[in-house]
Short mmCIF file of C-alpha atoms in Angstrom, two decimals:
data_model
loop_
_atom_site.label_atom_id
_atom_site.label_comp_id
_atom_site.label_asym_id
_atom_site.label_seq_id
_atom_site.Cartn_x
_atom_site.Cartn_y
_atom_site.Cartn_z
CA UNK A 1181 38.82 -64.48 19.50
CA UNK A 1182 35.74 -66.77 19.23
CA UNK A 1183 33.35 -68.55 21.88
CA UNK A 1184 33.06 -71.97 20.71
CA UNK A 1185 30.71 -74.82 21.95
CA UNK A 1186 31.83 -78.44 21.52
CA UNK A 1187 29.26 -81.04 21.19
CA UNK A 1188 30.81 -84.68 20.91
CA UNK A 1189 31.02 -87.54 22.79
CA UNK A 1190 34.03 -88.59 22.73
CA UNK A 1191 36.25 -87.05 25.63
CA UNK A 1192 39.13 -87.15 24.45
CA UNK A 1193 38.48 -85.34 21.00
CA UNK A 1194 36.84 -82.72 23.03
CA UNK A 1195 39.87 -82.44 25.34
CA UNK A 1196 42.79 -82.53 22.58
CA UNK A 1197 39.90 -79.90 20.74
CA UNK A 1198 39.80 -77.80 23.76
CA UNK A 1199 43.43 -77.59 24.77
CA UNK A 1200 44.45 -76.56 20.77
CA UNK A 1201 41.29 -73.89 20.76
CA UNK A 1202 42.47 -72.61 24.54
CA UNK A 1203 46.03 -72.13 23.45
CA UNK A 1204 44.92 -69.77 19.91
CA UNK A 1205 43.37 -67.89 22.97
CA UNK A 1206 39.56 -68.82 22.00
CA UNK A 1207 36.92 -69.34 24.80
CA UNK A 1208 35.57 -73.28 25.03
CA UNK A 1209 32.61 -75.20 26.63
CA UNK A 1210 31.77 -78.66 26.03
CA UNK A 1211 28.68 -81.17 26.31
CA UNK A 1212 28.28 -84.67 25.22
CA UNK A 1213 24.95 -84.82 23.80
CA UNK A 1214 22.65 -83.02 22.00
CA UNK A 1215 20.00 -82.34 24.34
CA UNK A 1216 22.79 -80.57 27.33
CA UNK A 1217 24.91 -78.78 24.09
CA UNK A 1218 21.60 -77.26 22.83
CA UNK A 1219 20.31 -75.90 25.88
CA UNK A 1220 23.71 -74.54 27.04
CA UNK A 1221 24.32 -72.96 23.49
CA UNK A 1222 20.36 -71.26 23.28
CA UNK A 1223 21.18 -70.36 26.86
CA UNK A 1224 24.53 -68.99 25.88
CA UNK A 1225 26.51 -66.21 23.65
CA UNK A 1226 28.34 -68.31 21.12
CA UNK A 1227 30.40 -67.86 17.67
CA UNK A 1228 30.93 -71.19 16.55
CA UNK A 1229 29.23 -74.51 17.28
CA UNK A 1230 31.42 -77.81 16.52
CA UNK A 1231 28.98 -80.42 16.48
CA UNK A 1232 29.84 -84.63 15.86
CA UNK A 1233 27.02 -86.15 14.09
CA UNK A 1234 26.57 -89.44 15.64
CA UNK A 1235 25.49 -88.84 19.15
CA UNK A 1236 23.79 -90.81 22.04
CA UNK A 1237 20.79 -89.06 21.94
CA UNK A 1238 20.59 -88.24 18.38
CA UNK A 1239 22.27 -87.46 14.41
CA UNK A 1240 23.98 -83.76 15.00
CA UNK A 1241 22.54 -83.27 11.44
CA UNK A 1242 18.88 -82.96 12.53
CA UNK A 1243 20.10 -80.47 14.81
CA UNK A 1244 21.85 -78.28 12.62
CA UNK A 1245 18.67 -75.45 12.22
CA UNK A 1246 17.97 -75.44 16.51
CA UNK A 1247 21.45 -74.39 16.83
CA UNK A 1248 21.73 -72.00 14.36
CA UNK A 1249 18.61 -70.65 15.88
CA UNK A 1250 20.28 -69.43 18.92
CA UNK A 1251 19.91 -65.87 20.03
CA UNK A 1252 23.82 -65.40 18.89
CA UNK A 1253 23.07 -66.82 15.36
CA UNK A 1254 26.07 -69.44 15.93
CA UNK A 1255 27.55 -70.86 13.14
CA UNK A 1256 28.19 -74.73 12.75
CA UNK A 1257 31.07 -76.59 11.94
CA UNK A 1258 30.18 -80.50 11.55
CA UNK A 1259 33.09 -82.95 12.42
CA UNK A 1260 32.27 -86.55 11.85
CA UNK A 1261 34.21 -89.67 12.29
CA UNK A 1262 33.37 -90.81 9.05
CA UNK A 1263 32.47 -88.70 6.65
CA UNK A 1264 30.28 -89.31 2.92
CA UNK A 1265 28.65 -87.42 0.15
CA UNK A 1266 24.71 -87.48 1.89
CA UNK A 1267 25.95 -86.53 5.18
CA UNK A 1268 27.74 -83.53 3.47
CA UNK A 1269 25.04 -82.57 1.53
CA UNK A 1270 22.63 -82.70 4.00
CA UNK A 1271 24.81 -80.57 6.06
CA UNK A 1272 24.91 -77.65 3.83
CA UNK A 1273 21.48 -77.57 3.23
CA UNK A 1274 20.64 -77.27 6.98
CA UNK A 1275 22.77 -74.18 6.98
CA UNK A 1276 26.27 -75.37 8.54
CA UNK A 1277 29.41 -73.72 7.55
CA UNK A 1278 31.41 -76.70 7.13
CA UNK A 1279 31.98 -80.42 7.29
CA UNK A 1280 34.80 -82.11 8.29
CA UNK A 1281 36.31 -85.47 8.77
CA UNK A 1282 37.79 -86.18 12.38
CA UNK A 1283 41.50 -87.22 11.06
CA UNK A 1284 41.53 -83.99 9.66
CA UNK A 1285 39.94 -81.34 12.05
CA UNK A 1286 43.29 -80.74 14.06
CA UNK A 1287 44.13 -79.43 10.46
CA UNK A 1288 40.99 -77.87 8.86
CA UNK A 1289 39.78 -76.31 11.72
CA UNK A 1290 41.48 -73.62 12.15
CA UNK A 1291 41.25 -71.82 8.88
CA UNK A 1292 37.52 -72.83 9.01
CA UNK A 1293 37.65 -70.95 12.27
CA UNK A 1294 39.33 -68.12 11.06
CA UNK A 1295 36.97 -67.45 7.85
CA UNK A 1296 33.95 -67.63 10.37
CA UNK A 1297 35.48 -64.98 12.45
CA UNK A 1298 35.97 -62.92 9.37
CA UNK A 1299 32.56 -63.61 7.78
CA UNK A 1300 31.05 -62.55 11.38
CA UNK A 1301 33.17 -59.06 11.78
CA UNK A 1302 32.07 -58.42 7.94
CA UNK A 1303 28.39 -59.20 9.02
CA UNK A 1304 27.99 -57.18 12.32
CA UNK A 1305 29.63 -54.17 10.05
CA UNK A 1306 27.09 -54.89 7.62
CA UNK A 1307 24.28 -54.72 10.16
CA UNK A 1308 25.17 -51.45 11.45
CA UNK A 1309 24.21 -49.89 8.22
CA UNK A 1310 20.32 -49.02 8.61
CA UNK A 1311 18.60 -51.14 6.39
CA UNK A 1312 14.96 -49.72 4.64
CA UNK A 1313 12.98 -52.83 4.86
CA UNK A 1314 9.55 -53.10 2.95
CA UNK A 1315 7.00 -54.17 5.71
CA UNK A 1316 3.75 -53.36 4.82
CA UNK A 1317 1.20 -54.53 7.21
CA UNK A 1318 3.66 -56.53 9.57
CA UNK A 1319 3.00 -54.43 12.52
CA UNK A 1320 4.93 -54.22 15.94
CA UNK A 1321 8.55 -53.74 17.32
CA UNK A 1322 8.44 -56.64 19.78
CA UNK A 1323 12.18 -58.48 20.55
CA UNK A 1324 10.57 -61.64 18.85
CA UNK A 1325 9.25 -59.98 15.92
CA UNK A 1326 11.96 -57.89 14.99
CA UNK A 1327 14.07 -61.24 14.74
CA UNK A 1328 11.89 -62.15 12.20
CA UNK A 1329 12.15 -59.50 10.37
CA UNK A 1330 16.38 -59.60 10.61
CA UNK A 1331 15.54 -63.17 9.11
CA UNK A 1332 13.57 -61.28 6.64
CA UNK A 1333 16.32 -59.16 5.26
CA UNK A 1334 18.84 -61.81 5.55
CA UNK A 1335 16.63 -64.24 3.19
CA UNK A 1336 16.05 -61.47 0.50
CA UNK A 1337 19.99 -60.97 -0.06
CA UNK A 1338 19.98 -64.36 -1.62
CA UNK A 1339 17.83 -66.68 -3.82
CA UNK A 1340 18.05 -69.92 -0.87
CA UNK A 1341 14.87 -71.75 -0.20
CA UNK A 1342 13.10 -70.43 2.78
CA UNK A 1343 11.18 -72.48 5.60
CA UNK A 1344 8.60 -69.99 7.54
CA UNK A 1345 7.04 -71.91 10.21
CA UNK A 1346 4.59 -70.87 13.03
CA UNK A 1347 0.78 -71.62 14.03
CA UNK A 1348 -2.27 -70.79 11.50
CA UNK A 1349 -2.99 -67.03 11.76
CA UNK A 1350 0.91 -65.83 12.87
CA UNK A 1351 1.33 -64.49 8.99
CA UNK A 1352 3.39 -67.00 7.37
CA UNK A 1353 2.27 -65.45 3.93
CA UNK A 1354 3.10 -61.98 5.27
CA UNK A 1355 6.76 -62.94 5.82
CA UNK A 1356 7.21 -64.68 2.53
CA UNK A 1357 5.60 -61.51 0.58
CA UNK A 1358 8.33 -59.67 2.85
CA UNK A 1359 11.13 -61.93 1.41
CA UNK A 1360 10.04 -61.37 -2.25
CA UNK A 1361 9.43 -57.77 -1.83
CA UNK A 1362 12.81 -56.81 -0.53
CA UNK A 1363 14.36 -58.99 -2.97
CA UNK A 1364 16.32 -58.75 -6.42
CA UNK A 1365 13.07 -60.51 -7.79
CA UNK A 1366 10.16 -58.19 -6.59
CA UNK A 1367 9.52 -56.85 -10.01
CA UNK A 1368 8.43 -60.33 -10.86
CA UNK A 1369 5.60 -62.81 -9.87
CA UNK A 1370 4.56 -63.98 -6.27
CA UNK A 1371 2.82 -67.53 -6.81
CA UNK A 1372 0.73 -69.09 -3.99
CA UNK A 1373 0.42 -72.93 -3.86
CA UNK A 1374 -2.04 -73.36 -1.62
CA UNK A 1375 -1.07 -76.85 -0.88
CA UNK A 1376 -4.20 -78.11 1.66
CA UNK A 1377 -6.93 -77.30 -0.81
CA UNK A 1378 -5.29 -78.40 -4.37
CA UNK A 1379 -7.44 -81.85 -5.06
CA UNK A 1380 -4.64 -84.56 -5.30
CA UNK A 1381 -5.81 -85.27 -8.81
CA UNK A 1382 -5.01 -81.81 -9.70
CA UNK A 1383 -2.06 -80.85 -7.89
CA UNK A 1384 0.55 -82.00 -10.99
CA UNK A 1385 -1.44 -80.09 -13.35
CA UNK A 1386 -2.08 -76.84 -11.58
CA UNK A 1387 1.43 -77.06 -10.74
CA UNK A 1388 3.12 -78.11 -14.26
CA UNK A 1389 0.59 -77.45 -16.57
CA UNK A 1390 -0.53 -79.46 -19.76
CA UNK A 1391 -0.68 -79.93 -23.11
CA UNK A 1392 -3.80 -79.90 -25.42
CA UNK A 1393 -5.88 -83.19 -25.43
CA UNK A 1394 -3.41 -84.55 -23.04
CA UNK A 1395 -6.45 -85.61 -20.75
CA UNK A 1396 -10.41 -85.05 -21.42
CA UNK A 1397 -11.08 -81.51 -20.57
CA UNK A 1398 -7.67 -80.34 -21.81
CA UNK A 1399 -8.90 -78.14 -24.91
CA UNK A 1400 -6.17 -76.19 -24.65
CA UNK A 1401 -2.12 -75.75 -23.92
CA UNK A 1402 -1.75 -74.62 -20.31
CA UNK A 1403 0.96 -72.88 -18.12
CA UNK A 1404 1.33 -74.46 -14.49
CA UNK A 1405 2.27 -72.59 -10.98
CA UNK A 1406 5.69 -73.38 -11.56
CA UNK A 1407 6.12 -71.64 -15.31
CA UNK A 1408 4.00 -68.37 -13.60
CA UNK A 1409 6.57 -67.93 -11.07
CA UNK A 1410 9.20 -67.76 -13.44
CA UNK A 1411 11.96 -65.10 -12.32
CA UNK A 1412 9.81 -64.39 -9.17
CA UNK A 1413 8.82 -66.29 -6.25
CA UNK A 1414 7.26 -69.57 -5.78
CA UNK A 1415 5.42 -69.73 -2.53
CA UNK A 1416 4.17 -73.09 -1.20
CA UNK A 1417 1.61 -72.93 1.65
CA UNK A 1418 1.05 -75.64 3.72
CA UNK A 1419 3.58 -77.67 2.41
CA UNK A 1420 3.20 -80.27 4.90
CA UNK A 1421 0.13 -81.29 3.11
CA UNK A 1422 1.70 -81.89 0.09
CA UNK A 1423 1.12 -85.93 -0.92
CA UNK A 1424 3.79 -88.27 -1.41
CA UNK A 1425 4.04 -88.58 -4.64
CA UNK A 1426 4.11 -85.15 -5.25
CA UNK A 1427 6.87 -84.44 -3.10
CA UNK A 1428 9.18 -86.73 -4.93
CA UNK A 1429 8.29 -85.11 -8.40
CA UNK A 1430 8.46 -81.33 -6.43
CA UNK A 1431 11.63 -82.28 -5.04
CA UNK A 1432 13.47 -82.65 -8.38
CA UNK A 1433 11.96 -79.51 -9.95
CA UNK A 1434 13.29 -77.92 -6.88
CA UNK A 1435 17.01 -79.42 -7.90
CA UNK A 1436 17.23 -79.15 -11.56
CA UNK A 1437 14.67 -75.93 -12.12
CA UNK A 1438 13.10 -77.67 -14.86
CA UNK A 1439 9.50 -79.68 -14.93
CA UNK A 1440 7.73 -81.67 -17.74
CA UNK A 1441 3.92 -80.59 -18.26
CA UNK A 1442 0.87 -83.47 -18.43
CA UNK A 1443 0.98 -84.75 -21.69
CA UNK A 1444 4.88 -83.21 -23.27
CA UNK A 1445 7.48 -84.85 -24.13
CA UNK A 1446 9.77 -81.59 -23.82
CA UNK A 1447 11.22 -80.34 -20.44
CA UNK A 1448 10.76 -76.38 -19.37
CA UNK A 1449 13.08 -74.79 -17.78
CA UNK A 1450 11.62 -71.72 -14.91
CA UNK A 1451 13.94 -69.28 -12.68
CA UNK A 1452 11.84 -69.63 -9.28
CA UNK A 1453 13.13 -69.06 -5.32
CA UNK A 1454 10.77 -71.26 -3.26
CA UNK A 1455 9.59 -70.04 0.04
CA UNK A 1456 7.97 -72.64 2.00
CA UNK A 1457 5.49 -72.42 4.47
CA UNK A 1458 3.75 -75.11 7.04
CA UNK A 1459 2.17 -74.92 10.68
CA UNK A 1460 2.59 -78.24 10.94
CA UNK A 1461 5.97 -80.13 12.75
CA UNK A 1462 7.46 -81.35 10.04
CA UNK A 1463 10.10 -83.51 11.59
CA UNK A 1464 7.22 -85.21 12.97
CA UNK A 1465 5.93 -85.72 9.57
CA UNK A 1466 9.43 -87.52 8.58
CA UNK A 1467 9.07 -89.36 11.48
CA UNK A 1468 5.43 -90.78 10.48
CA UNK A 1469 6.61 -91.57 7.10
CA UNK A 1470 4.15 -88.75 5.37
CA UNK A 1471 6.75 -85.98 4.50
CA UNK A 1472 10.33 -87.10 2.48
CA UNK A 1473 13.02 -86.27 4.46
CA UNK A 1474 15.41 -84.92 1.50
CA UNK A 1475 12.69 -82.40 0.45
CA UNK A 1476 12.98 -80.72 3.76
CA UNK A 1477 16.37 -80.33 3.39
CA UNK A 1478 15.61 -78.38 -0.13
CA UNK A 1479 13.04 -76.58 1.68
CA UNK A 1480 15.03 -75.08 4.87
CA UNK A 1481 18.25 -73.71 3.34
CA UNK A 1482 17.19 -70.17 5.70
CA UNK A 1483 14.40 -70.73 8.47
CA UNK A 1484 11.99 -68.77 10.12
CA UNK A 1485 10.06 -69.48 12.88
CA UNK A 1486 7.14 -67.10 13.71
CA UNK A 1487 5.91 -66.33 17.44
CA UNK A 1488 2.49 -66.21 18.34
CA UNK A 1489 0.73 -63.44 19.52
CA UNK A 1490 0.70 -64.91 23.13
CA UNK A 1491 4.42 -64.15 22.88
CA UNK A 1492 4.34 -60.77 21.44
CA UNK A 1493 1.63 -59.20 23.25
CA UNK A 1494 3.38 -55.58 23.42
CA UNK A 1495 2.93 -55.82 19.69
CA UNK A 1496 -1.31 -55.99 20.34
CA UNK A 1497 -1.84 -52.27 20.56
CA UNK A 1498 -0.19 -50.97 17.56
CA UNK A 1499 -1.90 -53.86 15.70
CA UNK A 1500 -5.49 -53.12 17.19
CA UNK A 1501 -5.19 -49.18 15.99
CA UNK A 1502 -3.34 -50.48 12.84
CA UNK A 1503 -6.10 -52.93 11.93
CA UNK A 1504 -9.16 -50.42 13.09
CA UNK A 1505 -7.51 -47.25 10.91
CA UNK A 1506 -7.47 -49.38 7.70
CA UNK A 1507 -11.37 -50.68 8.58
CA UNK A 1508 -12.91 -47.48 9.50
CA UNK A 1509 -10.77 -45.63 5.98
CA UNK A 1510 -12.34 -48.42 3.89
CA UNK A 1511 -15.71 -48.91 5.23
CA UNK A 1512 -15.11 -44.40 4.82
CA UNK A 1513 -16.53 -44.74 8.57
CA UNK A 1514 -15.04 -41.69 11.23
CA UNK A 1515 -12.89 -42.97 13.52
CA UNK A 1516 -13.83 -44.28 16.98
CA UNK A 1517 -12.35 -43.32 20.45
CA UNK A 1518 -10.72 -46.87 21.73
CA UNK A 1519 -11.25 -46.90 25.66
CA UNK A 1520 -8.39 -48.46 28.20
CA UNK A 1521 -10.31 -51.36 28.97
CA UNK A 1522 -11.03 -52.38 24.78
CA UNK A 1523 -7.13 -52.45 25.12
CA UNK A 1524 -7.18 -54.37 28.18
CA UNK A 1525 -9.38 -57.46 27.27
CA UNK A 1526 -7.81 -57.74 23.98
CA UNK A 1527 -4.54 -57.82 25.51
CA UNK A 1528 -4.98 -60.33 28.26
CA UNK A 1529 -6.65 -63.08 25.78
CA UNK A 1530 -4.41 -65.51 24.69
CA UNK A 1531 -5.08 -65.60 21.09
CA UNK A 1532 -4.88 -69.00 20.01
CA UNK A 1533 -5.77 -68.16 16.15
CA UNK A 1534 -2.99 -64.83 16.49
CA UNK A 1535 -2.86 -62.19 14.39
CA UNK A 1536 -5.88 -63.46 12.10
CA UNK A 1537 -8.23 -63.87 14.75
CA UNK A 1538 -7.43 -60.58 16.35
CA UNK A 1539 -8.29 -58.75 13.02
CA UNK A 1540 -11.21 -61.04 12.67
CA UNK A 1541 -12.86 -60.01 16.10
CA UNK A 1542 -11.99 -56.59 15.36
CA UNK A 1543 -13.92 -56.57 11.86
CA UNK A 1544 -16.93 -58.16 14.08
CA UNK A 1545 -16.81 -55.29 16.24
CA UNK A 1546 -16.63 -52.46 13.74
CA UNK A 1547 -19.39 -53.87 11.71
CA UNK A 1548 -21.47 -53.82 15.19
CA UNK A 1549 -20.48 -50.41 16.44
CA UNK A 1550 -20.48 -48.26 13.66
CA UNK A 1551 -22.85 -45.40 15.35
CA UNK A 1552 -20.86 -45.79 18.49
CA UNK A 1553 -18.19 -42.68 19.25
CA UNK A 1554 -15.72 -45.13 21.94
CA UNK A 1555 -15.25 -48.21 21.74
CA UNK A 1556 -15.43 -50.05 25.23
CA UNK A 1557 -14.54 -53.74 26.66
CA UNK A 1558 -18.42 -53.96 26.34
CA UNK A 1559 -18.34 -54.25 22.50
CA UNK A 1560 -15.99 -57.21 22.38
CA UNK A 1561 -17.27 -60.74 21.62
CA UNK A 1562 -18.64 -62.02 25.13
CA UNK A 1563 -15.83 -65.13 25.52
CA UNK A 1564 -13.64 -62.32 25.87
CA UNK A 1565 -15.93 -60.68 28.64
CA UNK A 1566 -16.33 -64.22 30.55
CA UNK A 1567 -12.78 -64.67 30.05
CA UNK A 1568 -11.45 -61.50 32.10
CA UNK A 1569 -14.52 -61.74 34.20
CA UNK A 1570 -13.72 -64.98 35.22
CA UNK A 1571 -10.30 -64.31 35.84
CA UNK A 1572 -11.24 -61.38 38.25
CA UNK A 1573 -13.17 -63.68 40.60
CA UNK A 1574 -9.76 -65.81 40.95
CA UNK A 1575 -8.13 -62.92 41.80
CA UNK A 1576 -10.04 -60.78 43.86
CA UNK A 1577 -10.41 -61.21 47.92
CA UNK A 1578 -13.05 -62.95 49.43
CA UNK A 1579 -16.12 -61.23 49.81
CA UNK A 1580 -17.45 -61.55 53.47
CA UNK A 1581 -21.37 -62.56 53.39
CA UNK A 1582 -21.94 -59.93 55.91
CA UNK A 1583 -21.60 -55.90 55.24
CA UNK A 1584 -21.16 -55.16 59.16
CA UNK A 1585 -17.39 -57.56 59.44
CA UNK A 1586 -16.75 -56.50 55.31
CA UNK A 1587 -12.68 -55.17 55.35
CA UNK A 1588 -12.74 -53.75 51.71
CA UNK A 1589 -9.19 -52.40 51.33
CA UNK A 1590 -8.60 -48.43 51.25
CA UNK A 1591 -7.49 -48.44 47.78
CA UNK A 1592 -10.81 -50.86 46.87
CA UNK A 1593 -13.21 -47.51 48.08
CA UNK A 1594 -15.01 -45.87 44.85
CA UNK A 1595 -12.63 -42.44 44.29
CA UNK A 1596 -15.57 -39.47 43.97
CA UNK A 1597 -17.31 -39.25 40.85
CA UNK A 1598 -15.78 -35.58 39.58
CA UNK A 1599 -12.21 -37.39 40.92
CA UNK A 1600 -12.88 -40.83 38.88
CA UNK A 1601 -14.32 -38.53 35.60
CA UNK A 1602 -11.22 -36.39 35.61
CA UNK A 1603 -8.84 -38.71 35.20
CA UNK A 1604 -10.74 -40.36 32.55
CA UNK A 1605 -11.37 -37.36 30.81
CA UNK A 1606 -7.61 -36.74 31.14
CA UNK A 1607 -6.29 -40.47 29.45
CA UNK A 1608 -9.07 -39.87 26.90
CA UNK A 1609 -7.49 -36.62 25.77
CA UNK A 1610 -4.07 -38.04 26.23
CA UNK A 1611 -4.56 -41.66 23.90
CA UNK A 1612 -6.49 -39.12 21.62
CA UNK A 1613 -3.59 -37.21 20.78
CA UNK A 1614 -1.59 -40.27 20.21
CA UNK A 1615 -3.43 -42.04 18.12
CA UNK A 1616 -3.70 -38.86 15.86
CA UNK A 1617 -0.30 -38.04 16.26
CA UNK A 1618 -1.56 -34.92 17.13
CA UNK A 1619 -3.46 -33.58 14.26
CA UNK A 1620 -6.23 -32.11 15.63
CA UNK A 1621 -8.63 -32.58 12.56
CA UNK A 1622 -8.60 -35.72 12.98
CA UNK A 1623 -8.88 -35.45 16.82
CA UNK A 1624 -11.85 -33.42 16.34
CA UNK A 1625 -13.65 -35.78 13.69
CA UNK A 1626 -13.23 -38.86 15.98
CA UNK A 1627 -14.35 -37.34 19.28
CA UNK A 1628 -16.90 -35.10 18.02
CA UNK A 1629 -15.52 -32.12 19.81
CA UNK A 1630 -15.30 -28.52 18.66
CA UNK A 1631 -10.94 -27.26 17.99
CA UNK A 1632 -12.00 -25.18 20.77
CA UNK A 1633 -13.22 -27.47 23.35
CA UNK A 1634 -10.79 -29.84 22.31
CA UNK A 1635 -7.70 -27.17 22.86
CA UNK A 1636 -9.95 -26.31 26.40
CA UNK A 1637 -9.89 -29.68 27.55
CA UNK A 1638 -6.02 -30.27 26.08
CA UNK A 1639 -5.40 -27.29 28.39
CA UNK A 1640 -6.99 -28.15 31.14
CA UNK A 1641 -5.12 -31.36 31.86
CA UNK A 1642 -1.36 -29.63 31.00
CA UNK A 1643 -1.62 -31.66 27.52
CA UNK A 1644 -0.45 -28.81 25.21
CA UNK A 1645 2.15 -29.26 23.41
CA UNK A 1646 5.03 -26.39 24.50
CA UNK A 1647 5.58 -24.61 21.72
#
């Protein structure tokens, strides 16, 4: 049996819908607009969504990807009082199930209800089955990012247009390579469309191609973007930026697969799967009038939203030792201790440029440490410094002005020297060993220690391994 949210305004639909759902022994909640049904169903554990288009606060259709969204991955059923061939379509391509007519859903519904139930057991059995997912160089194990990655393997069964979203720096083009990669069409192209820097004069071009002396300059035939990507991947970053008039060409290339060159007279035909990305809100965009509204619907047959780094942070360590192996191996530098405190700056910044601008601070301090054996918080950029520095004054006591009425807590007091350089010693040794995984040639090479003072000093602070 299936938990089901009803979104629709009219009461007594949702009652004559509730009582018929109740008695097939299904669980039911209901709101009445779109704002209350979306925060109950995110909030929630639900199966099914049944959502009426015309609301009081809003068209259900615009909805359609928020919902499905949802940490239960609901499905949604669209029931409209009066239903046409746009609506429909523009239902499917936002990812809902089905679309029905009110006079009929008494009807419909249930077999539409039962198919979802049998698509979802089929699914979840699917999902236990481990899954070997390329990955390379998406790094972490975080709740948020390993949605991503689900969204990841879901995309690459299929040849649907993708939507990755997320601020600059979360690694928009990382995902999309991840899509094509794990995909029937990874022994074929990747194309990039970088869509912020094409010159509007040249986008059509560089996208389409030409044909000799179609324009001055044009000595020769040319292939476009578009004929490159053929049987692989065409990846459009930025595709907010795309101009108008662009859009509407793109947008039929995206529905018939075939595109005219500058200058021909002959259509070509090319097998591509789009994968769209933007960091922009691109509703907003339809809203302003600078981004077609049936494009995005071509666009965001799957979605993906990326999280920032802010909202990932446990993922920050395994990307700071990922990021530093792969600089000191191909700078062929030896590898640097990384102190607690390094780790501790980097993860209480709030990265507003993410992943990118973690890697970029790192490169800054590699290239500035490289006869240094340990990395400290000292070695970071000194907005990071200020940053933690300033936050310790906010949280810190008071200081009294006088050292005679000064109340320093116990646990404030300096431990002793040999106490304090013991226990450092020891959670050197210990992150050592980690980040080696316990190969002690490495260990050896990156703290400059002898096997044997290295297995004295593993010893000494109960760190051997028991065998």
């Amino acid at each position: 049996m299936a938990d089901i949210f009803i979104v629709d305004d009219d009461i007594m639909l949702q009652q004559m819908l509730v009582r018929q759902l109740q008695s097939s022994g299904h669980r039911t909640d209901c709101a009445s607009t779109l704002t209350e049904g979306l925060q109950q169903v995110l909030s929630g554990k639900y199966d099914i969504v049944l959502l009426d288009v015309q609301l009081p606060d809003g068209n259900g259709l615009e909805y359609i990807p928020r919902f499905k969204n949802a940490s239960s991955s609901p499905e949604v059923i669209i029931i409209t009082g009066k239903g046409d061939k746009d609506g429909a379509e523009k239902a499917i391509v936002s990812g809902a199930w089905g679309y029905i007519e009110k006079p009929h859903v008494l009807k419909e519904l249930v077999l539409h209800i039962a198919r979802v139930e049998q698509y979802q057991k089929e699914k979840n059995r699917a999902e236990k089955i481990p899954l070997v997912l390329k990955r390379d160089a998406i790094i972490g194990n975080s709740p948020q990012l390993t949605k991503c990655l689900d969204r990841v393997a879901e995309a690459a069964l299929s040849d649907a247009s993708v939507l990755i979203t997320g601020e600059t720096g979360t690694g928009k083009e990382l995902f999309a390579r991840a899509i094509h990669e794990n995909s029937r069409r990874a022994d074929h192209n990747f194309v990039t469309v970088d869509c912020a820097s094409l010159p509007e004069n040249l986008i059509e071009s560089t996208l389409f191609g030409y044909v000799k002396g179609s324009f001055t300059g044009a000595e020769n035939n040319r292939e476009g973007l578009v004929q490159l990507a053929n049987g692989g991947t065409l990846f459009l970053d930025e595709v907010g930026e795309l101009p108008l008039n662009v859009q509407k060409t793109f947008l039929r290339v995206l529905q018939e697969h075939s595109y005219r060159p500058i200058g021909s007279t002959h259509e070509k035909k090319s097998d591509f799967r789009v994968i769209a990305a933007t960091n922009i809100d691109i509703e907003s965009s339809i809203n302003n009038g600078s981004f077609r509204n049936d494009l995005l619907y071509r666009l965001r047959a799957l979605s993906c939203a990326l999280p920032p780094l802010r909202d990932r942070k446990e993922d920050i360590k395994p990307l700071i030792r990922y990021f530093l192996a792969r600089m000191w191996d191909r700078s062929k530098l030896d590898y640097q201790g990384i102190s607690p405190d390094f780790i501790e700056h980097l993860t209480a910044y709030d990265w507003p440029g993410n992943v990118r601008e973690l890697q970029q601070t790192l490169e800054r301090v590699v290239a500035s440490t490289v006869r240094t054996p340990t990395l400290f918080a000292y070695h970071l950029p000194e907005h990071f410094r200020i940053q933690q520095a300033q936050a310790a004054i906010h949280t810190s006591p008071p200081h009294h002005s006088s050292p005679e009425v000064s109340q320093t807590p116990e646990e404030l007091i300096p431990l002793p020297w040999s106490e304090y350089k013991n226990n450092y010693e020891r959670q050197y040794i210990y992150d050592l060993m980690r980040h080696t995984n316990g190969n002690i040639t490495v260990a050896c090479q990156i703290s400059h220690l002898s096997r044997a003072r290295l297995y004295q000093l593993r010893e000494k602070h109960g760190l051997l391994d028991p065998s």
